[in-house]
JSON list of C-alpha atoms and ligand atoms in Angstrom, two decimals:
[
{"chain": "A", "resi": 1, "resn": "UNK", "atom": "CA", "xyz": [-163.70, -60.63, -39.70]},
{"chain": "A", "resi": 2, "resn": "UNK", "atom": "CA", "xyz": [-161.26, -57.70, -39.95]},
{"chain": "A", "resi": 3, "resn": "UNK", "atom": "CA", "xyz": [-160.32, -58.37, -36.25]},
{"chain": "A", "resi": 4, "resn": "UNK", "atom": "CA", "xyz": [-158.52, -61.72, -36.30]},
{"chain": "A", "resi": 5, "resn": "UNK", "atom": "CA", "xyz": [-155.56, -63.38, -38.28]},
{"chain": "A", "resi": 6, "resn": "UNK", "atom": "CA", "xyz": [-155.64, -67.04, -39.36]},
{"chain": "A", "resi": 7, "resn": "UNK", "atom": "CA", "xyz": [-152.31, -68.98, -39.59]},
{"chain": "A", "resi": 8, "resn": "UNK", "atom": "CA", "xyz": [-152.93, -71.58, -42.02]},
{"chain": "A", "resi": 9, "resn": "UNK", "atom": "CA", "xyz": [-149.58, -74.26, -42.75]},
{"chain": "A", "resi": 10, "resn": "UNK", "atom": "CA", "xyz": [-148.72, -77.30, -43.55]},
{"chain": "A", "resi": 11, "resn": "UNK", "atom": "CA", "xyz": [-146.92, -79.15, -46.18]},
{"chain": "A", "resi": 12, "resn": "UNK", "atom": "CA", "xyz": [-146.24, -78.78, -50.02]},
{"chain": "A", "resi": 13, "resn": "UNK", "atom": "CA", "xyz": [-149.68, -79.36, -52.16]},
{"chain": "A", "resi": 14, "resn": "UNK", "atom": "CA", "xyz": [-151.82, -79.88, -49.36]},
{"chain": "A", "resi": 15, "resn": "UNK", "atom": "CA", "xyz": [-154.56, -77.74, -50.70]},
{"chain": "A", "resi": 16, "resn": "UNK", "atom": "CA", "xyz": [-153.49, -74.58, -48.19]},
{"chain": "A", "resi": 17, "resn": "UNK", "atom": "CA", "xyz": [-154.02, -71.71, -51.05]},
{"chain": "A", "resi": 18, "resn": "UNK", "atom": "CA", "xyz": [-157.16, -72.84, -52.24]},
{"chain": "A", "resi": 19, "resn": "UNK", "atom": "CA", "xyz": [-158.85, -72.97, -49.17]},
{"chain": "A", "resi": 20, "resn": "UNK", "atom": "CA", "xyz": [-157.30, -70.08, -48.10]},
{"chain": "A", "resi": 21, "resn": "UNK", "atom": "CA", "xyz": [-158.73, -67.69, -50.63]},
{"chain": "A", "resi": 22, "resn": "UNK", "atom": "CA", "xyz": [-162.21, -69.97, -50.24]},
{"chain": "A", "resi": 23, "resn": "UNK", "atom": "CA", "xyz": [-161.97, -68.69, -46.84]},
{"chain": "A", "resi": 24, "resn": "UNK", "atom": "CA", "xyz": [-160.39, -65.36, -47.50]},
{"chain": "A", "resi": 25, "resn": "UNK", "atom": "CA", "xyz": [-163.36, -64.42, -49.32]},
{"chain": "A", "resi": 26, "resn": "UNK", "atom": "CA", "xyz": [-166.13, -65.97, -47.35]},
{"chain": "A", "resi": 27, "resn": "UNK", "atom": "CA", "xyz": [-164.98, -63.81, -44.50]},
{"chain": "A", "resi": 28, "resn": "UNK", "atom": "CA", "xyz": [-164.26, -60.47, -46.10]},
{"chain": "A", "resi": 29, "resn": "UNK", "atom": "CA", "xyz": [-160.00, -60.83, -45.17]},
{"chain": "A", "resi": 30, "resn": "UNK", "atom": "CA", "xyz": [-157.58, -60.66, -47.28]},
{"chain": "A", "resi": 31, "resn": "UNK", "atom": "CA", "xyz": [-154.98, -63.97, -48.36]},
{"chain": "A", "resi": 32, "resn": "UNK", "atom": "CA", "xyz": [-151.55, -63.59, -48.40]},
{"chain": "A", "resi": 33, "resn": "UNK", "atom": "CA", "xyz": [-149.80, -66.55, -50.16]},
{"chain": "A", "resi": 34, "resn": "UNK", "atom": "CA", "xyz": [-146.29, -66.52, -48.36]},
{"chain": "A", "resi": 35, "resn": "UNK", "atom": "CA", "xyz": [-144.90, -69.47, -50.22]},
{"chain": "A", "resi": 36, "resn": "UNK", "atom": "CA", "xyz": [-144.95, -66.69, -53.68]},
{"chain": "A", "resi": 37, "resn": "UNK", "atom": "CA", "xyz": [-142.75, -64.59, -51.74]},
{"chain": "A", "resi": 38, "resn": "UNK", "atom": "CA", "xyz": [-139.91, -67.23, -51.32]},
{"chain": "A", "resi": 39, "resn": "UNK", "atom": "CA", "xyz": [-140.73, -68.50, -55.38]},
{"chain": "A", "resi": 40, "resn": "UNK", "atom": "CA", "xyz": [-140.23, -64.97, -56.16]},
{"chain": "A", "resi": 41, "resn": "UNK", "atom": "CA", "xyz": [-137.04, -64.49, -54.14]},
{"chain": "A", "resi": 42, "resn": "UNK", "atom": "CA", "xyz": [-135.77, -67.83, -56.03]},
{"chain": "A", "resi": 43, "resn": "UNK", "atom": "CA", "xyz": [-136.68, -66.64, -59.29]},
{"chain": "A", "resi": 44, "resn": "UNK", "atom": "CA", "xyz": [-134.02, -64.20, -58.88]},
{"chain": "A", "resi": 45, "resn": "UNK", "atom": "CA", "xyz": [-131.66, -65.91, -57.18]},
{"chain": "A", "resi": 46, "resn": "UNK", "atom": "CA", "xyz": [-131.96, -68.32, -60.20]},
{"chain": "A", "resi": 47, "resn": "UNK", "atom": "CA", "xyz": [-132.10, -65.44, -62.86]},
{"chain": "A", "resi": 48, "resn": "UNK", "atom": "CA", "xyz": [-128.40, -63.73, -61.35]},
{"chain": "A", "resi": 49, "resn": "UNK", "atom": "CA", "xyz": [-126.98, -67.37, -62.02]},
{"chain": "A", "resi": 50, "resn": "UNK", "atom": "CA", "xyz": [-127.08, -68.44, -58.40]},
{"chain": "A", "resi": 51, "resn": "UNK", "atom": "CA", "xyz": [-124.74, -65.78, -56.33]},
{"chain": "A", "resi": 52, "resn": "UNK", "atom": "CA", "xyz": [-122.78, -66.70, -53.51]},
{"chain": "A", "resi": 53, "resn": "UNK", "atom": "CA", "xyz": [-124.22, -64.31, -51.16]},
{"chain": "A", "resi": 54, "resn": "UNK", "atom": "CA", "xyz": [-127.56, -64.07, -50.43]},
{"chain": "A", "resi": 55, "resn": "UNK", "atom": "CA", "xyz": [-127.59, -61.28, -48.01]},
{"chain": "A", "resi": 56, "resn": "UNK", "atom": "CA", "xyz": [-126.69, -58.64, -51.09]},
{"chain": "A", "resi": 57, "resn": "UNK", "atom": "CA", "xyz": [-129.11, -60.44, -53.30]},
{"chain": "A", "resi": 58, "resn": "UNK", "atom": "CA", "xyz": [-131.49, -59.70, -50.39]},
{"chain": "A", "resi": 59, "resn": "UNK", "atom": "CA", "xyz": [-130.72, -56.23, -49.78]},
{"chain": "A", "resi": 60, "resn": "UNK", "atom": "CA", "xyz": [-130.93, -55.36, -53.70]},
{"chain": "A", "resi": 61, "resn": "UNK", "atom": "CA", "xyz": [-134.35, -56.49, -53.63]},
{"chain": "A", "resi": 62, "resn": "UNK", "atom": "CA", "xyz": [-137.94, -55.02, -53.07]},
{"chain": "A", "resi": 63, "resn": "UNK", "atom": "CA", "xyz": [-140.63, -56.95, -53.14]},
{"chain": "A", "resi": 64, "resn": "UNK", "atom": "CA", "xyz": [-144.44, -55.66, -52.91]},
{"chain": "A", "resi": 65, "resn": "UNK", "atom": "CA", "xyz": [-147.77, -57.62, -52.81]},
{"chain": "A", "resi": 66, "resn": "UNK", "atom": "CA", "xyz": [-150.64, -55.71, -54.98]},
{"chain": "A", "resi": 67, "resn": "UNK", "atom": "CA", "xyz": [-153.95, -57.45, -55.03]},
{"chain": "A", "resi": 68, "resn": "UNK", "atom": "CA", "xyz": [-155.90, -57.55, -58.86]},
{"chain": "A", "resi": 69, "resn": "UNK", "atom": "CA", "xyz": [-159.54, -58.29, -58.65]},
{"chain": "A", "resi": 70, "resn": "UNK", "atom": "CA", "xyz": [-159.58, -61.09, -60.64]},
{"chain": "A", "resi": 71, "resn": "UNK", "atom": "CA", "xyz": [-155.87, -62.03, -60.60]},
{"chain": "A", "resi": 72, "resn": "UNK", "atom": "CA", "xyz": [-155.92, -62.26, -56.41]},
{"chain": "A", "resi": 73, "resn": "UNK", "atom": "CA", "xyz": [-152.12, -61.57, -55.21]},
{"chain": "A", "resi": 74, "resn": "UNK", "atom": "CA", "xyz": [-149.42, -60.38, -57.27]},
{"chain": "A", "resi": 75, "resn": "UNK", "atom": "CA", "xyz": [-145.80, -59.99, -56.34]},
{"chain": "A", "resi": 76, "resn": "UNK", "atom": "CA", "xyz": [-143.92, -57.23, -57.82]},
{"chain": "A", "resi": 77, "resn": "UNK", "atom": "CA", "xyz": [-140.31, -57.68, -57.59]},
{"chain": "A", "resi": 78, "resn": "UNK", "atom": "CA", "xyz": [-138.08, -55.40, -58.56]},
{"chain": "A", "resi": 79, "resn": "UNK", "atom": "CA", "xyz": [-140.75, -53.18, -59.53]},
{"chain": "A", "resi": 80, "resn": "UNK", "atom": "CA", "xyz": [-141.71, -56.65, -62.04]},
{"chain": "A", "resi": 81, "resn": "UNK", "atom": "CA", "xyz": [-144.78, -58.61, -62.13]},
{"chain": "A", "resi": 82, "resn": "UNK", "atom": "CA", "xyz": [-143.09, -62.46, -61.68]},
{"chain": "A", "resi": 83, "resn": "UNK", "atom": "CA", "xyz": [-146.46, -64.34, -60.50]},
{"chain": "A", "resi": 84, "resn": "UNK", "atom": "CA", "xyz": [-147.00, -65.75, -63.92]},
{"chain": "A", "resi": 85, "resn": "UNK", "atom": "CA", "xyz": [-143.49, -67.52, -63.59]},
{"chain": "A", "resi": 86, "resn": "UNK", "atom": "CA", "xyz": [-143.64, -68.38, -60.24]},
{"chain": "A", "resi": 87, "resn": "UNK", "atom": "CA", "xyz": [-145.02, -72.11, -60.67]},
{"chain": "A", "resi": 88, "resn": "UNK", "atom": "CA", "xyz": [-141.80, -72.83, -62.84]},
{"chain": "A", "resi": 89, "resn": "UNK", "atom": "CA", "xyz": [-140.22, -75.78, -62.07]},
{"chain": "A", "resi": 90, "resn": "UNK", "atom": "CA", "xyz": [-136.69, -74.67, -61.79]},
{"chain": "A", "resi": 91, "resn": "UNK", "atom": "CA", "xyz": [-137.97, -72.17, -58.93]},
{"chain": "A", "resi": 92, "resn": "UNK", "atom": "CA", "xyz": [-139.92, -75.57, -57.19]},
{"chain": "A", "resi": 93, "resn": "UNK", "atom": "CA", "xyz": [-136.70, -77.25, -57.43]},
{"chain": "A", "resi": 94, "resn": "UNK", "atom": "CA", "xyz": [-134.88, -74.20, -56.03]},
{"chain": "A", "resi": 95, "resn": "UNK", "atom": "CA", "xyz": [-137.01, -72.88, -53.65]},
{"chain": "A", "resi": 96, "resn": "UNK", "atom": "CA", "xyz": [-137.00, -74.96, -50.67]},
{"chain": "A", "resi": 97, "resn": "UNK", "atom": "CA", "xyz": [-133.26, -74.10, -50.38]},
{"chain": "A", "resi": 98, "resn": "UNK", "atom": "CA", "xyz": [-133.21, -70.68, -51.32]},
{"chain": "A", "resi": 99, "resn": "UNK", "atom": "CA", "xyz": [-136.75, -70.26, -48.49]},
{"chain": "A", "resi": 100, "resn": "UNK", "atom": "CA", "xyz": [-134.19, -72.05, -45.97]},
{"chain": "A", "resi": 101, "resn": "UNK", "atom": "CA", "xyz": [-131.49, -69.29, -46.15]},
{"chain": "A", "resi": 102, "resn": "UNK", "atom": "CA", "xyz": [-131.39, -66.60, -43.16]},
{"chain": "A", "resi": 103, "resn": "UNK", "atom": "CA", "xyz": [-131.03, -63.34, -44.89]},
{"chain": "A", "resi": 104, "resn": "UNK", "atom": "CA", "xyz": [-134.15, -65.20, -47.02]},
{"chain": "A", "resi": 105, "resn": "UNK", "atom": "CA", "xyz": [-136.03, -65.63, -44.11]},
{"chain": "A", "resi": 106, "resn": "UNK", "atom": "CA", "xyz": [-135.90, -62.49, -42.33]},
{"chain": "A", "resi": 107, "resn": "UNK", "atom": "CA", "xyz": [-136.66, -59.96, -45.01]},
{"chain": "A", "resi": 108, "resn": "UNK", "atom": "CA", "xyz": [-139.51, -62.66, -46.14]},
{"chain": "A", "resi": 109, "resn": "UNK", "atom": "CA", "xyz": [-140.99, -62.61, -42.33]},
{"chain": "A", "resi": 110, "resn": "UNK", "atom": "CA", "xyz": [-140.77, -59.02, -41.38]},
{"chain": "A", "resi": 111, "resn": "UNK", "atom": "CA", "xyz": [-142.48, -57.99, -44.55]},
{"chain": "A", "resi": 112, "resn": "UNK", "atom": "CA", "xyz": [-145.50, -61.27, -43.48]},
{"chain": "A", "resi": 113, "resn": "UNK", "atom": "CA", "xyz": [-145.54, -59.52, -40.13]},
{"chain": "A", "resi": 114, "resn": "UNK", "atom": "CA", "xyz": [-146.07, -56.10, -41.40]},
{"chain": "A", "resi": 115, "resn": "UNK", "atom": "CA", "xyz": [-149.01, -57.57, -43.53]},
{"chain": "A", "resi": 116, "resn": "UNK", "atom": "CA", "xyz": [-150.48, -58.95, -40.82]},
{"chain": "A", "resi": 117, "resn": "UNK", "atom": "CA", "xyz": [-150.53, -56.11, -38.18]},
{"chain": "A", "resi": 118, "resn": "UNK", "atom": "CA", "xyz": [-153.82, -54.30, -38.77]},
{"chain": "A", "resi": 119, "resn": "UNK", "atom": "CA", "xyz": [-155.07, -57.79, -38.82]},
{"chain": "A", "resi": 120, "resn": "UNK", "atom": "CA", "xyz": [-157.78, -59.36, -40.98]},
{"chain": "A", "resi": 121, "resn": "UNK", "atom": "CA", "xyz": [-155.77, -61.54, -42.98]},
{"chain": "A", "resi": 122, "resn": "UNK", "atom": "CA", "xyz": [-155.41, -65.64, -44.10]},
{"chain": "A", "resi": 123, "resn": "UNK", "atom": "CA", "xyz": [-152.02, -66.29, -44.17]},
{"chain": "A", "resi": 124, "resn": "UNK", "atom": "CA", "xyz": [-150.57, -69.26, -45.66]},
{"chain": "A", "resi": 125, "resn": "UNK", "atom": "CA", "xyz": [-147.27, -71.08, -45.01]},
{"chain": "A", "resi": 126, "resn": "UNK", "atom": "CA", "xyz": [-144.79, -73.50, -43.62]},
{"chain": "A", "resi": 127, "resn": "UNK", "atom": "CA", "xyz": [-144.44, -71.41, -40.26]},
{"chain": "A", "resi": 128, "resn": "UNK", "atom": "CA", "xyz": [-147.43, -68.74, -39.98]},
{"chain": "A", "resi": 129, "resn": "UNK", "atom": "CA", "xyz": [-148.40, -70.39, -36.97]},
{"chain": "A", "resi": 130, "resn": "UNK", "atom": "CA", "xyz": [-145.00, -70.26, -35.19]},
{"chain": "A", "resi": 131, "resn": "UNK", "atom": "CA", "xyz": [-142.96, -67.78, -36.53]},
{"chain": "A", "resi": 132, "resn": "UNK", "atom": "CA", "xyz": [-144.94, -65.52, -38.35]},
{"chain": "A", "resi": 133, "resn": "UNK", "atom": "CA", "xyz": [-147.79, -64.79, -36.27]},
{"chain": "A", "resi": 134, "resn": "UNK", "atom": "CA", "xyz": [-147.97, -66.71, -33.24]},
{"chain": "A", "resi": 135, "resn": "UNK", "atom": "CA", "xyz": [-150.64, -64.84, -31.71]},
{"chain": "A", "resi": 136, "resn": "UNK", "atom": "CA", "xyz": [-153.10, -65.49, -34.67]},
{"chain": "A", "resi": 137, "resn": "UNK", "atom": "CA", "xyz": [-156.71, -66.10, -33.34]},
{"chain": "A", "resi": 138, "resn": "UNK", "atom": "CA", "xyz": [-157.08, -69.12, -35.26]},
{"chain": "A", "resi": 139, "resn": "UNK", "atom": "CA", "xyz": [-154.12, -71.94, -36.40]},
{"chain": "A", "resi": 140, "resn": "UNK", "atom": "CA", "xyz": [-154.98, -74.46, -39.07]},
{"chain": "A", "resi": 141, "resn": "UNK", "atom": "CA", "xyz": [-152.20, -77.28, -39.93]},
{"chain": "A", "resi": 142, "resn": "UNK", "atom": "CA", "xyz": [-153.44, -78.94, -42.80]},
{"chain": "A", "resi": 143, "resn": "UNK", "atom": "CA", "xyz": [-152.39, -82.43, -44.08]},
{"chain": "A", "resi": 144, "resn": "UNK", "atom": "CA", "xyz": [-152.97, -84.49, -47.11]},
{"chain": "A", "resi": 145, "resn": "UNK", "atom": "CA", "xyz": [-151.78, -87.98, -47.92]},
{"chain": "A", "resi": 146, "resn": "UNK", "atom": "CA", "xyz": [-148.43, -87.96, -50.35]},
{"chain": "A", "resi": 147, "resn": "UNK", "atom": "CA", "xyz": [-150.58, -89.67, -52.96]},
{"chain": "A", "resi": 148, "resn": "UNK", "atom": "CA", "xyz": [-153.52, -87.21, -52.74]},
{"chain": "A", "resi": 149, "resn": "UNK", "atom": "CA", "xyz": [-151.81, -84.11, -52.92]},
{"chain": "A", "resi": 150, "resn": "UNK", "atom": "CA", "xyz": [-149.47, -85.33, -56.15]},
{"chain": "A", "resi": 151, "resn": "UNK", "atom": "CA", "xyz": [-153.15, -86.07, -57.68]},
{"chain": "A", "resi": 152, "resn": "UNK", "atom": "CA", "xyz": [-153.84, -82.62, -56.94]},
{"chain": "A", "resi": 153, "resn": "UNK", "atom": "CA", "xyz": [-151.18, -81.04, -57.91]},
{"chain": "A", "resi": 154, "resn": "UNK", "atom": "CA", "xyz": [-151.28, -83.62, -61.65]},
{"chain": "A", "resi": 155, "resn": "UNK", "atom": "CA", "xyz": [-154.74, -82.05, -61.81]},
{"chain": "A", "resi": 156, "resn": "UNK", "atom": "CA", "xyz": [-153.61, -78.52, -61.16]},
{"chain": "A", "resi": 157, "resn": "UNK", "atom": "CA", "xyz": [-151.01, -78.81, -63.53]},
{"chain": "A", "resi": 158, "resn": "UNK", "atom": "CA", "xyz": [-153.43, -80.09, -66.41]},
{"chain": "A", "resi": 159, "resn": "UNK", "atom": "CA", "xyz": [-155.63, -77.18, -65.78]},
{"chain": "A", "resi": 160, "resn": "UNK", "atom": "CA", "xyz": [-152.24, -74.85, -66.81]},
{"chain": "A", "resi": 161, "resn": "UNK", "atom": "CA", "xyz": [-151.97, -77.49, -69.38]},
{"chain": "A", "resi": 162, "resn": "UNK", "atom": "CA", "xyz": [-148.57, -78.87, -68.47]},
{"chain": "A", "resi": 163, "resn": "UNK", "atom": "CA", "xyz": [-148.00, -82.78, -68.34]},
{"chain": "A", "resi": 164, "resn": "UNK", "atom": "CA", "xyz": [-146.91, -84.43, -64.97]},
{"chain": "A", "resi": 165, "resn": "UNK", "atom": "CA", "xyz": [-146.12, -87.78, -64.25]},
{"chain": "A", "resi": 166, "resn": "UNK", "atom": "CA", "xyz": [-147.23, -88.87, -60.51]},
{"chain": "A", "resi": 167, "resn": "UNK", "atom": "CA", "xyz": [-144.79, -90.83, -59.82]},
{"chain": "A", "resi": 168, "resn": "UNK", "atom": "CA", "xyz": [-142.30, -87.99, -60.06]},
{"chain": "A", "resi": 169, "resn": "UNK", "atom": "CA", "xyz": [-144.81, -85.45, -58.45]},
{"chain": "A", "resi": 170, "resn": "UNK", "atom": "CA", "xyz": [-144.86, -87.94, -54.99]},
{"chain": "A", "resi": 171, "resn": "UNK", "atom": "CA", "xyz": [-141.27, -87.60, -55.18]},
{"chain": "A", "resi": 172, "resn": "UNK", "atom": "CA", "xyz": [-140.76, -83.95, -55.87]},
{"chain": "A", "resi": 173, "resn": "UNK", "atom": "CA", "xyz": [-143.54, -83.23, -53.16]},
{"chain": "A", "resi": 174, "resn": "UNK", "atom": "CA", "xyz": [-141.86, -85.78, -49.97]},
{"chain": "A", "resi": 175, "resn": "UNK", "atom": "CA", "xyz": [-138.28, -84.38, -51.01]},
{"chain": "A", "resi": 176, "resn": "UNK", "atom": "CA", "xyz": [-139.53, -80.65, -50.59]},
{"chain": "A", "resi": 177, "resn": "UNK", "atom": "CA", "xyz": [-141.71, -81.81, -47.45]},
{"chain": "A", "resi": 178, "resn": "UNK", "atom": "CA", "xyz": [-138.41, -83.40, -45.74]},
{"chain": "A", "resi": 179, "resn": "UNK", "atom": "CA", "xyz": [-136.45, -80.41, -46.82]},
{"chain": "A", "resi": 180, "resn": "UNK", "atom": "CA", "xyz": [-138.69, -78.27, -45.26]},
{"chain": "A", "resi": 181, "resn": "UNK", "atom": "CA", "xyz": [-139.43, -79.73, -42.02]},
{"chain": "A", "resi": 182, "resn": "UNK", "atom": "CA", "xyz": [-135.62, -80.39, -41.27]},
{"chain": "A", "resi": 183, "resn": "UNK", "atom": "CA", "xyz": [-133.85, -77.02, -42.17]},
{"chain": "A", "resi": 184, "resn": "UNK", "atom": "CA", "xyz": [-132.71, -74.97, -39.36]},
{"chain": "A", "resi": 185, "resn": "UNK", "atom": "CA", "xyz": [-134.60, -72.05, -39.21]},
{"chain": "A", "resi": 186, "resn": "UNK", "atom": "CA", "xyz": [-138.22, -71.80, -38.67]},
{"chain": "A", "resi": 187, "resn": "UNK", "atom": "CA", "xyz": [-138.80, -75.80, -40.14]},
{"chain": "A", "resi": 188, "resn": "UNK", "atom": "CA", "xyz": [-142.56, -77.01, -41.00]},
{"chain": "A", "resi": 189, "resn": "UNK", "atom": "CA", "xyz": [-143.81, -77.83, -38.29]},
{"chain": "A", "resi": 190, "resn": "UNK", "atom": "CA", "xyz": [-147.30, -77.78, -36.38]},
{"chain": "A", "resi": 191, "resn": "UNK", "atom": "CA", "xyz": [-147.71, -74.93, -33.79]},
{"chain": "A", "resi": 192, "resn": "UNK", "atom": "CA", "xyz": [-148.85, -76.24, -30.40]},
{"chain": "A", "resi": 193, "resn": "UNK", "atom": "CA", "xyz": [-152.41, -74.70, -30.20]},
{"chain": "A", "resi": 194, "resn": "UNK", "atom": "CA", "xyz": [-152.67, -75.42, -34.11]},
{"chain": "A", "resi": 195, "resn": "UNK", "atom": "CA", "xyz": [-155.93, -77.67, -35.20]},
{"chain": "A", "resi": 196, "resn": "UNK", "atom": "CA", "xyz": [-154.69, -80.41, -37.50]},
{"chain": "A", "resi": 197, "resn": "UNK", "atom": "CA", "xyz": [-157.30, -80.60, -40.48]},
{"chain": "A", "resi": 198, "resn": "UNK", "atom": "CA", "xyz": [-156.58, -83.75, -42.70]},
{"chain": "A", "resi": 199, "resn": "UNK", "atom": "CA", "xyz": [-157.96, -82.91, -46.19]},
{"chain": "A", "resi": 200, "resn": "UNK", "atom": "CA", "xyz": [-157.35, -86.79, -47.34]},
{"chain": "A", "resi": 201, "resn": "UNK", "atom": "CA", "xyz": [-160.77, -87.36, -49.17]},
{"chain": "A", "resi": 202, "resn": "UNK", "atom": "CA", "xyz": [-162.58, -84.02, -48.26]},
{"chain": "A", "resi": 203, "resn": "UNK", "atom": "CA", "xyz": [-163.50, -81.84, -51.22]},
{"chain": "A", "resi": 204, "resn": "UNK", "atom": "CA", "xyz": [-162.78, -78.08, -50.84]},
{"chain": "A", "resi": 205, "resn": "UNK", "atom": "CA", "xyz": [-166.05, -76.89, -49.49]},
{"chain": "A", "resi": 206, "resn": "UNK", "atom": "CA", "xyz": [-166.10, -79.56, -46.85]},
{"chain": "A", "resi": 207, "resn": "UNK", "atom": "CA", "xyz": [-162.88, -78.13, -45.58]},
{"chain": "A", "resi": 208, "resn": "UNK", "atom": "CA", "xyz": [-163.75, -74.34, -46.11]},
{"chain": "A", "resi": 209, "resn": "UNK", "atom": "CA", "xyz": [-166.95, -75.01, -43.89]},
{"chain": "A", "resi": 210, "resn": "UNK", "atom": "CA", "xyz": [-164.65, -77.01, -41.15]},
{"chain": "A", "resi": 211, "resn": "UNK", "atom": "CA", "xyz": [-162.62, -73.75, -41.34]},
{"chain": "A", "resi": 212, "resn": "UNK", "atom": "CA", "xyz": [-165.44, -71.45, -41.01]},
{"chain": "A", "resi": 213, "resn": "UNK", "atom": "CA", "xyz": [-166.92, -73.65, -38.21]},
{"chain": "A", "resi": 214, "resn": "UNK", "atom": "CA", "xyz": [-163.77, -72.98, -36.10]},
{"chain": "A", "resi": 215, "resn": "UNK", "atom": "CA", "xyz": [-164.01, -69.42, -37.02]},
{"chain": "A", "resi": 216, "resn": "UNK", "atom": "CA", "xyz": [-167.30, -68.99, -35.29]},
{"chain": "A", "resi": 217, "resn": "UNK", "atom": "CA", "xyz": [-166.32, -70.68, -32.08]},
{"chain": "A", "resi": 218, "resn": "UNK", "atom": "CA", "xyz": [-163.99, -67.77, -31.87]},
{"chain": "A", "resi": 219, "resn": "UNK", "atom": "CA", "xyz": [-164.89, -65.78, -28.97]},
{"chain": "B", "resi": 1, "resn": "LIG", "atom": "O1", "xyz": [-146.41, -73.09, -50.54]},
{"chain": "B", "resi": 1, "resn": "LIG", "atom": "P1", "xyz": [-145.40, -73.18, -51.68]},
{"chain": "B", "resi": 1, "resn": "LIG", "atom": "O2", "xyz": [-145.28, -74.54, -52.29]},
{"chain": "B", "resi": 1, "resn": "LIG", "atom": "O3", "xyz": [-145.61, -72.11, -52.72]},
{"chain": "B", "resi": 1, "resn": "LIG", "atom": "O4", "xyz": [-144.00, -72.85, -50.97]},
{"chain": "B", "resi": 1, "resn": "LIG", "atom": "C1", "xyz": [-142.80, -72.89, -51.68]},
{"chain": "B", "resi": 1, "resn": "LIG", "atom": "C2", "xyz": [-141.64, -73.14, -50.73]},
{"chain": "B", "resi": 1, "resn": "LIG", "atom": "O5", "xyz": [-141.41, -71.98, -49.94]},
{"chain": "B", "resi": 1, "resn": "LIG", "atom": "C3", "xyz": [-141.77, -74.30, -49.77]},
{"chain": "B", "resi": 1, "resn": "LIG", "atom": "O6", "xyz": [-141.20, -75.48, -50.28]},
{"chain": "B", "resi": 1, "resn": "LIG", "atom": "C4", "xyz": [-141.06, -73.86, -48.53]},
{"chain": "B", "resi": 1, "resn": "LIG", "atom": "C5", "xyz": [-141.02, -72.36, -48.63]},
{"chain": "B", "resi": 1, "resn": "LIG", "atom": "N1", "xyz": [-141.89, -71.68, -47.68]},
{"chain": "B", "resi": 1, "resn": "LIG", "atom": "C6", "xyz": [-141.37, -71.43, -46.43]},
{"chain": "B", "resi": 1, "resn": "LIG", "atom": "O7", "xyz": [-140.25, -71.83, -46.15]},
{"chain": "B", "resi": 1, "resn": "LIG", "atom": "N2", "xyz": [-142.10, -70.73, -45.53]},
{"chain": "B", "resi": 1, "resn": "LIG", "atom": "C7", "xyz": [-143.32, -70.28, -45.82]},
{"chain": "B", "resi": 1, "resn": "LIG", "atom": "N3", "xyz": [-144.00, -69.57, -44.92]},
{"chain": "B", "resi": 1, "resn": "LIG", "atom": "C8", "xyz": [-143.88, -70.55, -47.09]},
{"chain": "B", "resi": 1, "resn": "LIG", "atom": "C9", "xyz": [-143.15, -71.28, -48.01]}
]
């Protein structure tokens, strides 16, 4: 499908990346994980100890996406691979305020657009679907209960083999969720011709096929 773009957003840990890729690679596109370019972004914000002004961190900064066959995306920043330290927490604490910065935003969303222009590609985000590409053929908002995407993410983390208490996930997850959906620019939110796909209880090839369903309804 190297003629369409799908806009896939919603909030944090609802299972957006992994179905992404699923889909990604069912359908021959290429996934771009957005939310790694604001964790990268943060990582150095965080590593300069936290500067004042973000629009010279910005414009000291290059940031490239290289794709590694088994790897998937990698960000190089700064002419650095960060993707292995992009699931930190310190830059999941940081990053919702560092992604709701202007200077942030703009370099982060021309670069998405310029990704996206030969089409082709799964994009996901918190504003693919009305920011980023709001022409995309197809516009998933996915949703998750609070409870099911901290168990996801507790299960995630095991896999990395890092110890996570729920309770603390649910919290971590609805303060980044109201963060994002309240900042001023660009907030989480659904796009009007978006499909709402609630992942509460489906596994990941249920959704993946729901996906792919839509795809071939597309004229
Ligand atoms: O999807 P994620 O958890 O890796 O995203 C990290 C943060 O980046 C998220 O809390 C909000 C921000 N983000 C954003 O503002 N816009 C996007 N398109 C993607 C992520």
């Amino acid at each position: 499908m190297k003629s369409i773009n799908i806009a896939l957003d919603g909030p944090a840990a609802a299972g957006k990346s992994t179905i992404a890729k699923r889909v990604a690679a069912k359908l021959s596109m290429i996934y771009v994980d957005t939310g790694a370019m604001y964790r990268a972004i943060t990582y150095k914000y965080l590593r300069v100890n936290q500067p004042k002004n973000i629009q010279h961190l910005i414009d000291d900064t290059t940031l490239e996406l290289t794709y590694d066959e088994e790897q998937g995306q990698l960000i190089i920043l700064d002419g650095e691979n960060v993707t292995p330290f992009l699931r930190e927490n310190d830059v999941t604490q940081h990053v919702s305020y560092v992604a709701s910065q202007e200077p942030v935003r703009t370099f982060a969303v021309n670069k998405q657009k310029e990704l996206a222009a030969k089409k082709g590609i799964v994009m996901d985000g918190r504003d693919i679907g009305t920011v980023v590409l709001p022409d995309a053929e197809l516009k998933i908002y996915m949703i998750a209960s609070v409870e099911e995407r901290a168990k996801r993410r507790q299960l995630d983390n095991e896999e990395r083999g890092i110890d996570s208490n729920l309770e603390q996930l649910k919290e971590e997850i609805s303060k980044r969720d109201t963060f994002d959906m309240n900042r001023e620019i660009s907030p989480l939110r659904k796009a009007e011709d978006a499909i709402t796909l609630d992942t509460t209880g489906k596994s990941i090839d249920e959704v993946t096929t729901e996906i792919l369903s839509y795809v071939s309804k597309l004229n």
